[in-house]
mmCIF file of C-alpha atoms (C1' of nucleotides) in Angstrom:
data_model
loop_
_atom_site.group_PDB
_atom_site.id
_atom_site.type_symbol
_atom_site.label_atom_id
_atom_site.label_comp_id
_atom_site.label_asym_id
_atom_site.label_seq_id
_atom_site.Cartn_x
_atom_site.Cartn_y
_atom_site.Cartn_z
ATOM 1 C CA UNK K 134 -22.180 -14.858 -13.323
ATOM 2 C CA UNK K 135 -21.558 -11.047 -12.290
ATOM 3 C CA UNK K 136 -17.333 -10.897 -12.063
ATOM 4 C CA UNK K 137 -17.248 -7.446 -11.343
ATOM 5 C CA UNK K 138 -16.352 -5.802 -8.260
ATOM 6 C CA UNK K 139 -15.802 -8.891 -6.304
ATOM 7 C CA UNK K 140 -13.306 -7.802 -4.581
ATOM 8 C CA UNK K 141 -13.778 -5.552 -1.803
ATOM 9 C CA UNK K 142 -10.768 -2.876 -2.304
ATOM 10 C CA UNK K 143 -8.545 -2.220 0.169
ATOM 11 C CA UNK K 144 -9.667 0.002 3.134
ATOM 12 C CA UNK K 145 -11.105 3.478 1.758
ATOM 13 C CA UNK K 146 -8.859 4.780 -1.194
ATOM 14 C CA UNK K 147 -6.748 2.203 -1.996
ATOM 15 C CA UNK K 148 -4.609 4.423 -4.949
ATOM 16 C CA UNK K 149 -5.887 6.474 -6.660
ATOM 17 C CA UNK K 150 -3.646 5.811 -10.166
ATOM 18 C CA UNK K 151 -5.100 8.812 -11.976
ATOM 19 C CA UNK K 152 -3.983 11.453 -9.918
ATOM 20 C CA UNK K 153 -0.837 9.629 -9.381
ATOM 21 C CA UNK K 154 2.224 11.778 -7.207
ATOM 22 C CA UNK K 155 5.717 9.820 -7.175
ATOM 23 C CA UNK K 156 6.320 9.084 -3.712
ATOM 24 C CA UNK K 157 2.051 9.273 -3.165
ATOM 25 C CA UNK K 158 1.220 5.484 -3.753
ATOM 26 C CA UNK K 159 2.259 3.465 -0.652
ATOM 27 C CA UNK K 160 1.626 -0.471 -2.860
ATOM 28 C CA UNK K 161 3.899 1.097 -5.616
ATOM 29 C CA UNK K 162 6.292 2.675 -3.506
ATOM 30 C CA UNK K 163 6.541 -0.663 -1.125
ATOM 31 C CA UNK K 164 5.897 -3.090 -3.747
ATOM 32 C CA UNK K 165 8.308 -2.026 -6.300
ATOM 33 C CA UNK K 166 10.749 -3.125 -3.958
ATOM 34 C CA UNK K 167 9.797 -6.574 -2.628
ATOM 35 C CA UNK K 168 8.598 -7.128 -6.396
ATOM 36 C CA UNK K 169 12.238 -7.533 -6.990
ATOM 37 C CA UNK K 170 13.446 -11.091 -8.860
ATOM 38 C CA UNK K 171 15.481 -11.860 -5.621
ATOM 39 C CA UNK K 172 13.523 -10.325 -3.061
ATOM 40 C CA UNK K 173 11.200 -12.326 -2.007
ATOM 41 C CA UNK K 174 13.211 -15.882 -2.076
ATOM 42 C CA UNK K 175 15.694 -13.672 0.108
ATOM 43 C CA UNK K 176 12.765 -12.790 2.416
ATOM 44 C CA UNK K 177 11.882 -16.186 2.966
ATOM 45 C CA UNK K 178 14.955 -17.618 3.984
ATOM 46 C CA UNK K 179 15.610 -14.869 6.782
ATOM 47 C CA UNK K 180 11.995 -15.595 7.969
ATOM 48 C CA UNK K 181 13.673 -19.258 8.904
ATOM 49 C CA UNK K 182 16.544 -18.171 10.361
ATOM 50 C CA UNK K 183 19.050 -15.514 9.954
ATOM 51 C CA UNK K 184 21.847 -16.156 7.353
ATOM 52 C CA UNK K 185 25.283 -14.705 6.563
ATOM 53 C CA UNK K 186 26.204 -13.987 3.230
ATOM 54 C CA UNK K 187 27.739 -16.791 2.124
ATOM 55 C CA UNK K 188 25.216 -19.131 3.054
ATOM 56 C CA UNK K 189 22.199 -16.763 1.170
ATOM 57 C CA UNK K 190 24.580 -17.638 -1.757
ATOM 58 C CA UNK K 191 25.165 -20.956 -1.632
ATOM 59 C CA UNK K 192 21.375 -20.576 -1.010
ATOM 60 C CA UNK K 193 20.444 -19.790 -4.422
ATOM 61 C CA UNK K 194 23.068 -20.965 -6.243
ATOM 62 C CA UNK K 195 22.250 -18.640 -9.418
ATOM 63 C CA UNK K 196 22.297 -15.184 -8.009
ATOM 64 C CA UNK K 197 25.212 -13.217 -8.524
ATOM 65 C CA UNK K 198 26.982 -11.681 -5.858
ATOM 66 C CA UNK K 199 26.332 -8.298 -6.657
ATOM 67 C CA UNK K 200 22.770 -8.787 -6.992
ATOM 68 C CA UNK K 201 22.976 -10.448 -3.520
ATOM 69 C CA UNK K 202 24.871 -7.473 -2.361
ATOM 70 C CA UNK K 203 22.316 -5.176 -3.381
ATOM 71 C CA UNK K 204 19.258 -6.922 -2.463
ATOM 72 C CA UNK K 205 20.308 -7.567 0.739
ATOM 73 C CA UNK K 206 20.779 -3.447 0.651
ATOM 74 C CA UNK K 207 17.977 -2.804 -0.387
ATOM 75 C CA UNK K 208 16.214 -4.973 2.120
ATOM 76 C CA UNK K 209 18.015 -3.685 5.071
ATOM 77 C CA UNK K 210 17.116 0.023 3.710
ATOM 78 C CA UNK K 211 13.334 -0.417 3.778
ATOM 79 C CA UNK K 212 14.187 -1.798 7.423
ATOM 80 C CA UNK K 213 13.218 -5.519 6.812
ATOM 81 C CA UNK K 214 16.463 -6.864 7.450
ATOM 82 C CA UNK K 215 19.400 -6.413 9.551
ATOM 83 C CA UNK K 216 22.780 -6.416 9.187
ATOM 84 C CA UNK K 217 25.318 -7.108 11.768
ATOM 85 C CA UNK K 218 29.086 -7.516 11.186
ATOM 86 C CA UNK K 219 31.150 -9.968 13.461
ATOM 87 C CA UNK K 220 34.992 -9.442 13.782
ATOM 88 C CA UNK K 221 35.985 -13.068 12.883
ATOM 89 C CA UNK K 222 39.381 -14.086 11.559
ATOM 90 C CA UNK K 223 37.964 -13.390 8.077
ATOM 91 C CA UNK K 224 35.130 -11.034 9.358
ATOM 92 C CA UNK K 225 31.452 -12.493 8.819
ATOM 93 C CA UNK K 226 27.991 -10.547 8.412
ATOM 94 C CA UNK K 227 25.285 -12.163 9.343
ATOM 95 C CA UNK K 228 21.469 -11.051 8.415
ATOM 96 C CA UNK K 229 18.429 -11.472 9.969
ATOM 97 C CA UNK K 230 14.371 -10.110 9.802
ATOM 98 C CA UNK K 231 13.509 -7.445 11.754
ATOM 99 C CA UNK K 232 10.196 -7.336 13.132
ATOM 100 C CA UNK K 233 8.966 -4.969 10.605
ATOM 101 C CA UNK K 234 10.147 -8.056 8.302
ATOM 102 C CA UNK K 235 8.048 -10.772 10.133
ATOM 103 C CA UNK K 236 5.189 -8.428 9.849
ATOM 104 C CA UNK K 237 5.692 -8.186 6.360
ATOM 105 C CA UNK K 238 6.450 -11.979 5.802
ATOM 106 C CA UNK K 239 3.487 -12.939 7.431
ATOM 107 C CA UNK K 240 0.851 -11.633 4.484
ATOM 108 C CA UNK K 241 3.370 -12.277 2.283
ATOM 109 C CA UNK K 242 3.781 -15.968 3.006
ATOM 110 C CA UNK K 243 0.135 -16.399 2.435
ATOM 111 C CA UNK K 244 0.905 -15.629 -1.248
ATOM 112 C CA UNK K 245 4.111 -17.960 -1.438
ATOM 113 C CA UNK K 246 1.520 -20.317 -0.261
ATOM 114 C CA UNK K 247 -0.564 -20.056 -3.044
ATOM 115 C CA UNK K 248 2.009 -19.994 -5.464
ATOM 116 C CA UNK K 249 2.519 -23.331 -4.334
ATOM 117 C CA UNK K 250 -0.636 -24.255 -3.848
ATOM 118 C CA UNK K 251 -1.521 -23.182 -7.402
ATOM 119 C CA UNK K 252 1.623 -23.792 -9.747
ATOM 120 C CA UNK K 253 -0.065 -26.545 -11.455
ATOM 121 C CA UNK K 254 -3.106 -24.211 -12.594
ATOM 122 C CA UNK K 255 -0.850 -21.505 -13.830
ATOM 123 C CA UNK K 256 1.586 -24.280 -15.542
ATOM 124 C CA UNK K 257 -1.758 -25.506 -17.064
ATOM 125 C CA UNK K 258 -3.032 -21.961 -18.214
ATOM 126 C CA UNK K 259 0.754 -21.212 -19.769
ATOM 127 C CA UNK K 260 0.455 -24.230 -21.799
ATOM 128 C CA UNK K 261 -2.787 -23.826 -23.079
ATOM 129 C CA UNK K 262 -2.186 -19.890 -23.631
ATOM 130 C CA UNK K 263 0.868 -21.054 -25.552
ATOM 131 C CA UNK K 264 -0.796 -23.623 -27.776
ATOM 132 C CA UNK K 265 -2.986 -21.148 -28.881
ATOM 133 C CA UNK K 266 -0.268 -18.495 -30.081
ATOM 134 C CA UNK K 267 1.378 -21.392 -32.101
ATOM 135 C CA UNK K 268 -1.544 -21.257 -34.349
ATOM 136 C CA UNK Y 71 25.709 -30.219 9.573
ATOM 137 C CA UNK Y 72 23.350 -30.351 6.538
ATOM 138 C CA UNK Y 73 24.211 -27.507 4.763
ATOM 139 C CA UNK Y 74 20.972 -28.291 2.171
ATOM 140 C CA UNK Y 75 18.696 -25.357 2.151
ATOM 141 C CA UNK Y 76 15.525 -26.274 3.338
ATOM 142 C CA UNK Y 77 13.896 -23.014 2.658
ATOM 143 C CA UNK Y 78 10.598 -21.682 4.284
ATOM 144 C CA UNK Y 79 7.879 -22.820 6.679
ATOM 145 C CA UNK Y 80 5.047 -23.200 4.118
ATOM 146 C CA UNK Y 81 3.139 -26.172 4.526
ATOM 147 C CA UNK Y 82 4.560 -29.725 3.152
ATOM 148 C CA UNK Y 83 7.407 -29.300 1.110
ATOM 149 C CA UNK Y 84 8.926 -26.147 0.739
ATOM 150 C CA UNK Y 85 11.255 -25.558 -1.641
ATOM 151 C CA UNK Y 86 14.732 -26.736 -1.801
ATOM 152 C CA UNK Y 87 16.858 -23.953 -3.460
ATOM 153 C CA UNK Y 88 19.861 -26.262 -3.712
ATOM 154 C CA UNK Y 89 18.935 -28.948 -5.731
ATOM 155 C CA UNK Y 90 17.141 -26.252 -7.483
ATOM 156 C CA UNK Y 91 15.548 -27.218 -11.100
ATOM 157 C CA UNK Y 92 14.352 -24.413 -13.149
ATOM 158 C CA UNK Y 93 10.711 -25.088 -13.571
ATOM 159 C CA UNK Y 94 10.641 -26.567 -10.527
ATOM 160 C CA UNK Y 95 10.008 -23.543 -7.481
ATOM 161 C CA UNK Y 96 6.788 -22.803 -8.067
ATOM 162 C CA UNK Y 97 7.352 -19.713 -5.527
ATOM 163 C CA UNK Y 98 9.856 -18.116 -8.329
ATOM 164 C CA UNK Y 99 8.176 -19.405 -10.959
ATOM 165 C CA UNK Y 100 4.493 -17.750 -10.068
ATOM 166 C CA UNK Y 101 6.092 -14.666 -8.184
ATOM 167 C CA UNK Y 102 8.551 -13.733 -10.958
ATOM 168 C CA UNK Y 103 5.576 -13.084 -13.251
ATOM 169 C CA UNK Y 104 3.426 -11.067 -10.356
ATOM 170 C CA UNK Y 105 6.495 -9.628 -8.768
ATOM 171 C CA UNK Y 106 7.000 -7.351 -12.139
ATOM 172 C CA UNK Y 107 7.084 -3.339 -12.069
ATOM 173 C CA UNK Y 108 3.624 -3.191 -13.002
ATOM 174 C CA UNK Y 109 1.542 -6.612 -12.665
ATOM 175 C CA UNK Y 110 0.111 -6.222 -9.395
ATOM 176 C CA UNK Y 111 -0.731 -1.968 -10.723
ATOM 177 C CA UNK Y 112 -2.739 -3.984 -13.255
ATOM 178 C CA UNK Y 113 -4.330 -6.573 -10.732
ATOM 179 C CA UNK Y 114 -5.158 -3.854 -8.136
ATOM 180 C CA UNK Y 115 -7.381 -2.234 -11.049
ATOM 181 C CA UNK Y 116 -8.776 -5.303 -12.762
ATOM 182 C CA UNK Y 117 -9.797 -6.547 -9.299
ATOM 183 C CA UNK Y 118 -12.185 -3.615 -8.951
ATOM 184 C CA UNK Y 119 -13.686 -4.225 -12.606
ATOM 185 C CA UNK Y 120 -13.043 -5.123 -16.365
ATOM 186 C CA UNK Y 121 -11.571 -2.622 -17.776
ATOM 187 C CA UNK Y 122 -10.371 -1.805 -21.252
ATOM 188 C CA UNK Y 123 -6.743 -1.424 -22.924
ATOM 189 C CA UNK Y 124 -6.650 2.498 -23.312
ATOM 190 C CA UNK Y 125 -8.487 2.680 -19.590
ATOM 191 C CA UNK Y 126 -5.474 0.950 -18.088
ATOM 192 C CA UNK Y 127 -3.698 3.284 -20.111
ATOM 193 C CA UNK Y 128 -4.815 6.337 -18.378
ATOM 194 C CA UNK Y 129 -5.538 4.829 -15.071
ATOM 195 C CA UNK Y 130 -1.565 4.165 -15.028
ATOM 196 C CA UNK Y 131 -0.250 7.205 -16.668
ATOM 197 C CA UNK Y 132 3.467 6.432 -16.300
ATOM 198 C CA UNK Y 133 3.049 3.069 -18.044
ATOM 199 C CA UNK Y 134 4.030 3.019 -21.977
ATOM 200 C CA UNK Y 135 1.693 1.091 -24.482
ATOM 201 C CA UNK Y 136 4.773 -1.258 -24.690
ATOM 202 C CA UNK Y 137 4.760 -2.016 -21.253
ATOM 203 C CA UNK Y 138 1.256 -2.526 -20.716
ATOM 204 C CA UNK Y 139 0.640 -4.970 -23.563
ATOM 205 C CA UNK Y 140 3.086 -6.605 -22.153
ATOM 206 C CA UNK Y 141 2.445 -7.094 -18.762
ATOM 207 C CA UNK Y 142 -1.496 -7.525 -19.663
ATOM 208 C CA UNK Y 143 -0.222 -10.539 -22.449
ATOM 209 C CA UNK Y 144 2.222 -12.045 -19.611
ATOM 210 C CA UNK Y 145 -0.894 -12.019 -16.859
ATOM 211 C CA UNK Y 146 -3.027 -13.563 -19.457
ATOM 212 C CA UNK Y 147 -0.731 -16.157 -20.294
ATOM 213 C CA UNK Y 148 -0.756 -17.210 -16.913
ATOM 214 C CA UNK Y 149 -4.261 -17.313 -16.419
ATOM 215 C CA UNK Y 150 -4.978 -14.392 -14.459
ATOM 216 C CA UNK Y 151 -6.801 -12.214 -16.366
ATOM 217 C CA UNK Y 152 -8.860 -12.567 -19.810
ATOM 218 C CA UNK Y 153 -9.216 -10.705 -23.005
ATOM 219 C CA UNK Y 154 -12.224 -10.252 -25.049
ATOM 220 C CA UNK Y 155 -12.287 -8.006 -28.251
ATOM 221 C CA UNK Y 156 -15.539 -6.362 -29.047
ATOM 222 C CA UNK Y 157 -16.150 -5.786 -32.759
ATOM 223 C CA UNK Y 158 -17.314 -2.513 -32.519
ATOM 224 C CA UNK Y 159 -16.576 0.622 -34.433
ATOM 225 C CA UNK Y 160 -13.074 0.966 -33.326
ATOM 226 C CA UNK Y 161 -12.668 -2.390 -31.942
ATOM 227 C CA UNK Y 162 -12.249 -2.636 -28.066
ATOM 228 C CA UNK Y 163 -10.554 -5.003 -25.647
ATOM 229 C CA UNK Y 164 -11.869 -5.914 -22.932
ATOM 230 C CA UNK Y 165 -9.388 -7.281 -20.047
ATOM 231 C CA UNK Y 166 -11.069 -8.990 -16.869
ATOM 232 C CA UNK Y 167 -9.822 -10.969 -13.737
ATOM 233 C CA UNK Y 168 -10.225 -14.684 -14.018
ATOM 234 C CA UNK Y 169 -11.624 -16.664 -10.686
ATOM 235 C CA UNK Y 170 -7.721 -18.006 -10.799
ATOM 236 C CA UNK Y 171 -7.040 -14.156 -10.552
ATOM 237 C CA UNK Y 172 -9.511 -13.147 -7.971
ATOM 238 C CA UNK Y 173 -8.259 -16.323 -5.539
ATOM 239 C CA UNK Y 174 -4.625 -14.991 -6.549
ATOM 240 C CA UNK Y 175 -5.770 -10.931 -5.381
ATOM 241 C CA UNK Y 176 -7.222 -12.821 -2.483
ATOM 242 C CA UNK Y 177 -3.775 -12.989 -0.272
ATOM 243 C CA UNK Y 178 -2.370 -10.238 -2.551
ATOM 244 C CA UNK Y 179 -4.568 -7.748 -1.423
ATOM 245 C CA UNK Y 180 -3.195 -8.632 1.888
ATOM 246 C CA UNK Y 181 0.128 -7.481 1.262
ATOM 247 C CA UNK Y 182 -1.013 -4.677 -0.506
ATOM 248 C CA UNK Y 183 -2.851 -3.316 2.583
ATOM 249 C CA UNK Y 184 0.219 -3.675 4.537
ATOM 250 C CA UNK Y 185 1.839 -2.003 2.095
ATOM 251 C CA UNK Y 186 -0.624 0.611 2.977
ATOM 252 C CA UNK Y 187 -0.701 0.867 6.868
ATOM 253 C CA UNK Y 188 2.942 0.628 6.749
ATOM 254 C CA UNK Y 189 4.191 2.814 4.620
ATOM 255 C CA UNK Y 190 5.288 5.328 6.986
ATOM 256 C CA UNK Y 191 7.625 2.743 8.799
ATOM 257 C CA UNK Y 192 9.463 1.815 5.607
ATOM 258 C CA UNK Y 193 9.787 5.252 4.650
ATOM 259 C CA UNK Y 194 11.612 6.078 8.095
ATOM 260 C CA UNK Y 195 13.978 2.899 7.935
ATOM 261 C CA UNK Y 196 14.735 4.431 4.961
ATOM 262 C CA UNK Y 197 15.090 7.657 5.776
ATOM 263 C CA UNK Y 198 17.495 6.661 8.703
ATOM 264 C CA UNK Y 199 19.298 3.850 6.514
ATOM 265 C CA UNK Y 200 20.161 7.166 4.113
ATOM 266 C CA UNK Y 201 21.443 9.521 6.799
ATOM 267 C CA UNK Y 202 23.466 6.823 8.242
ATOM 268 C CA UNK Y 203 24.605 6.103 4.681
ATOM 269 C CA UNK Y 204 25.742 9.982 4.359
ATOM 270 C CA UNK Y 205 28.628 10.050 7.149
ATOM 271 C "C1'" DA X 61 -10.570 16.345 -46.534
ATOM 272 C "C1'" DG X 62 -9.027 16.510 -42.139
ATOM 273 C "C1'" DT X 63 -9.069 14.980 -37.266
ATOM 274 C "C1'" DG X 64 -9.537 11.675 -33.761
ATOM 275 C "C1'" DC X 65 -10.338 7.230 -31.667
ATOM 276 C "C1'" DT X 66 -9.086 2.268 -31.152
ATOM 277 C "C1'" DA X 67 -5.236 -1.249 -29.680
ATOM 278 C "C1'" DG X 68 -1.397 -2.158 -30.632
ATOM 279 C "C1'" DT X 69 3.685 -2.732 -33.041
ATOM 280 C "C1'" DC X 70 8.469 -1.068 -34.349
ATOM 281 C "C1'" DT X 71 12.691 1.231 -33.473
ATOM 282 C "C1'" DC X 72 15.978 3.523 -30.696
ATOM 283 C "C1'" DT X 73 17.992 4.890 -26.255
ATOM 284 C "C1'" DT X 74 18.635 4.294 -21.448
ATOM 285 C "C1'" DT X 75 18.561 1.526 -17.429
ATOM 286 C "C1'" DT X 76 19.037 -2.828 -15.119
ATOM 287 C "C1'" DT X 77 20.955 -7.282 -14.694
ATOM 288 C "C1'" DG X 78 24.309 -10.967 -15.178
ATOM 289 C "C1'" DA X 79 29.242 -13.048 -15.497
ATOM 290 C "C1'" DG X 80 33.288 -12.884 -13.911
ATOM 291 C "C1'" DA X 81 37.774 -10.779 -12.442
ATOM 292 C "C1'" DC X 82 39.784 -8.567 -8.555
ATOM 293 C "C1'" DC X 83 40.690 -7.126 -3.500
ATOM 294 C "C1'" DA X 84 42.958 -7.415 1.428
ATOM 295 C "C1'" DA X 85 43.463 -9.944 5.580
ATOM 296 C "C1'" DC X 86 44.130 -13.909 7.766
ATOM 297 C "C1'" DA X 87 44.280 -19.536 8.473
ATOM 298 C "C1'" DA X 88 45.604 -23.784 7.463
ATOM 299 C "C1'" DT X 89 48.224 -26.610 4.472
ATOM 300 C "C1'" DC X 90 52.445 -28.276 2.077
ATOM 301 C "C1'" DG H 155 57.481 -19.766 4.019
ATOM 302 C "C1'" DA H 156 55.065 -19.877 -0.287
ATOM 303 C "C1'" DT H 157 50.561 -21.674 -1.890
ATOM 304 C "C1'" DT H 158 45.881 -22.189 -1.341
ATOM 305 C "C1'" DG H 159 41.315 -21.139 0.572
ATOM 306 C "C1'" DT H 160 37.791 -18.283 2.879
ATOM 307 C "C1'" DT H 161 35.629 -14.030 4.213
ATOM 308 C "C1'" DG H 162 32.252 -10.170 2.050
ATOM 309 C "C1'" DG H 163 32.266 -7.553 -0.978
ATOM 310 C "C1'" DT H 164 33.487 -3.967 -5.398
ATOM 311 C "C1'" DC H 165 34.601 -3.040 -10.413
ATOM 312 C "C1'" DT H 166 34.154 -3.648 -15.271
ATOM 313 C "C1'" DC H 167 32.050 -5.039 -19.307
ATOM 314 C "C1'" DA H 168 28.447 -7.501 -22.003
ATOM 315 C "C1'" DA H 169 23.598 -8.800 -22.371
ATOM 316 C "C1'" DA H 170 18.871 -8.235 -21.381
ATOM 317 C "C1'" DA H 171 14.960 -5.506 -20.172
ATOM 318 C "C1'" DA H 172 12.434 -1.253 -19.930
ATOM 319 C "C1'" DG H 173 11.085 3.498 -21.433
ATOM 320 C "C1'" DA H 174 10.059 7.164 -25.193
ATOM 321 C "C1'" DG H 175 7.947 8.035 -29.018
ATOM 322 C "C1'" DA H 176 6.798 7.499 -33.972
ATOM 323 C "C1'" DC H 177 3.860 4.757 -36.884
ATOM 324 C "C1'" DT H 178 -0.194 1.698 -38.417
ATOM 325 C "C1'" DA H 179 -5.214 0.612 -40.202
ATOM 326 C "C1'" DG H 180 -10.070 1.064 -40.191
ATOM 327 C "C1'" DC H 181 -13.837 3.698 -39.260
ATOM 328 C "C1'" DA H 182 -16.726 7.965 -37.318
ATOM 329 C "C1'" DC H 183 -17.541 12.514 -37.027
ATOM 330 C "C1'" DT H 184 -17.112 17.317 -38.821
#
DNA sequence: AGTGCTAGTCTCTTTTTGAGACCAACAATC
DNA sequence: GATTGTTGGTCTCAAAAAGAGACTAGCACT
C-alpha cells in the first residue's frame, strides 16, 4: 500500500509554501476568507435564493449581528455577493450570489456534499481519537 | 409562507438551520474543523506526501509550533491525517493523509484550483469594493 | 563541554469573536 | 398621540482564540 503522492497536485505549481510572498498564494489568499466560521453556511443559502438580512439571521439563529454584518462584507468584497438596498418604509437590503459566487459554489458544494456524506466517519474517528487521549 | 430555512440543494436532506441542533449540521460540524487558518495549508502538503513535524514547520514558515500542533492534533482527531513516531535518535513524527483524507482533498482540491484560476477576479472585486469604499 | 537537532509545551500579548445595548425612521396598534 | 415593533445596522465591553517566543529533555556530533 504506497500512500504517497496520490494525489495529483493542482495544475503546475500549486504554492510553493517555502518561498512564501503575502499576497503570492492565491488558496491562502482566497481561502482564508471563505474558511471563515460563517462563510460558507452564508454561501449556501444565497446559492438558493437571495436573502435580506433579516432572514440570513433568523437563518442561523446563533450568529450575531455583527458577525453577519461583516461576513456579508466580506463576501460582497471578494465579489461573491451582492448587495442591493431597497427604499422601503423601513428600508430593506437584500443579497444575492453573483456569478463569480455560483462559480465558486459549484466546487464548493461538492465538499458540503461530502461533509454530509461523511459526518458519520469523522463522528466515528473523533470518538475513537478521543477514547484514546482519556487513557 | 414557511419561513423554515430549508437550506441548500445538496442531495436528500439538507440541512435545516432553524431547528438547528448543535451536533447535528454535519456541513458546520466537518467544515468548521477544515475551514481553519491553516488546515487545508496542512492538507495541500500532506496530500503530496508524509511529511514530518519540523518539515511542516518550514514548509509553512508563518505558522508557530503552537499553531501547527494544533491544527495537525485537530486533523488527526478527525481522521484525516495520521501520526507515527519513529524511535530514532531524536525521535521523529511522521504525519500522513488517511484514505478518509485523500477522499476529503478529493473535492477540496477542487476549490483550491479555483482558488487558483480565479484569483485575479477576487482580487479586482476587491480592489473596486475598496475604491468604492474610499469616497 | 558546548552546540544543535528533535517535537513539542508554557506563558504572555495581541487579535478576533460573541453578547448585548443602542440608533433613527417609519407603521400599525392602543 | 404615546407605545410598540420592524428595518439594518453600529458601538462597547467581555471572552475566546491566535501569535511570539522562551523553555524542555534526550541524544549526536565536535
Amino acid at each position: 500500500m504506497d500512500n504517497r503522492a496520490r494525489v495529483p497536485m493542482l495544475s503546475g505549481e500549486p504554492c510553493d509554501m517555502s518561498t512564501w510572498d503575502a499576497g503570492n498564494c492565491p488558496v491562502r489568499d482566497v481561502m482564508n476568507q471563505i474558511a471563515g466560521k460563517w462563510s460558507t453556511l452564508i454561501l449556501q443559502a444565497l446559492a438558493e435564493k437571495p436573502y435580506r438580512f433579516g432572514e440570513l439571521r433568523r437563518l442561523v439563529p446563533d450568529i450575531s449581528q455583527r458577525m453577519l454584518t461583516q461576513t456579508l462584507r466580506d463576501l460582497q468584497r471578494d465579489g461573491y455577493i451582492g448587495r442591493e438596498v431597497f427604499p422601503t418604509k423601513p428600508p430593506s437590503v437584500e443579497y444575492r450570489m453573483t456569478e463569480l459566487g455560483y462559480s465558486l459554489f459549484e466546487p464548493l458544494s461538492k465538499v458540503l456534499a461530502w461533509a454530509e456524506n461523511n459526518h458519520s466517519s469523522v463522528k466515528a474517528a473523533r470518538s475513537k481519537f478521543d477514547e484514546s487521549e482519556l487513557a
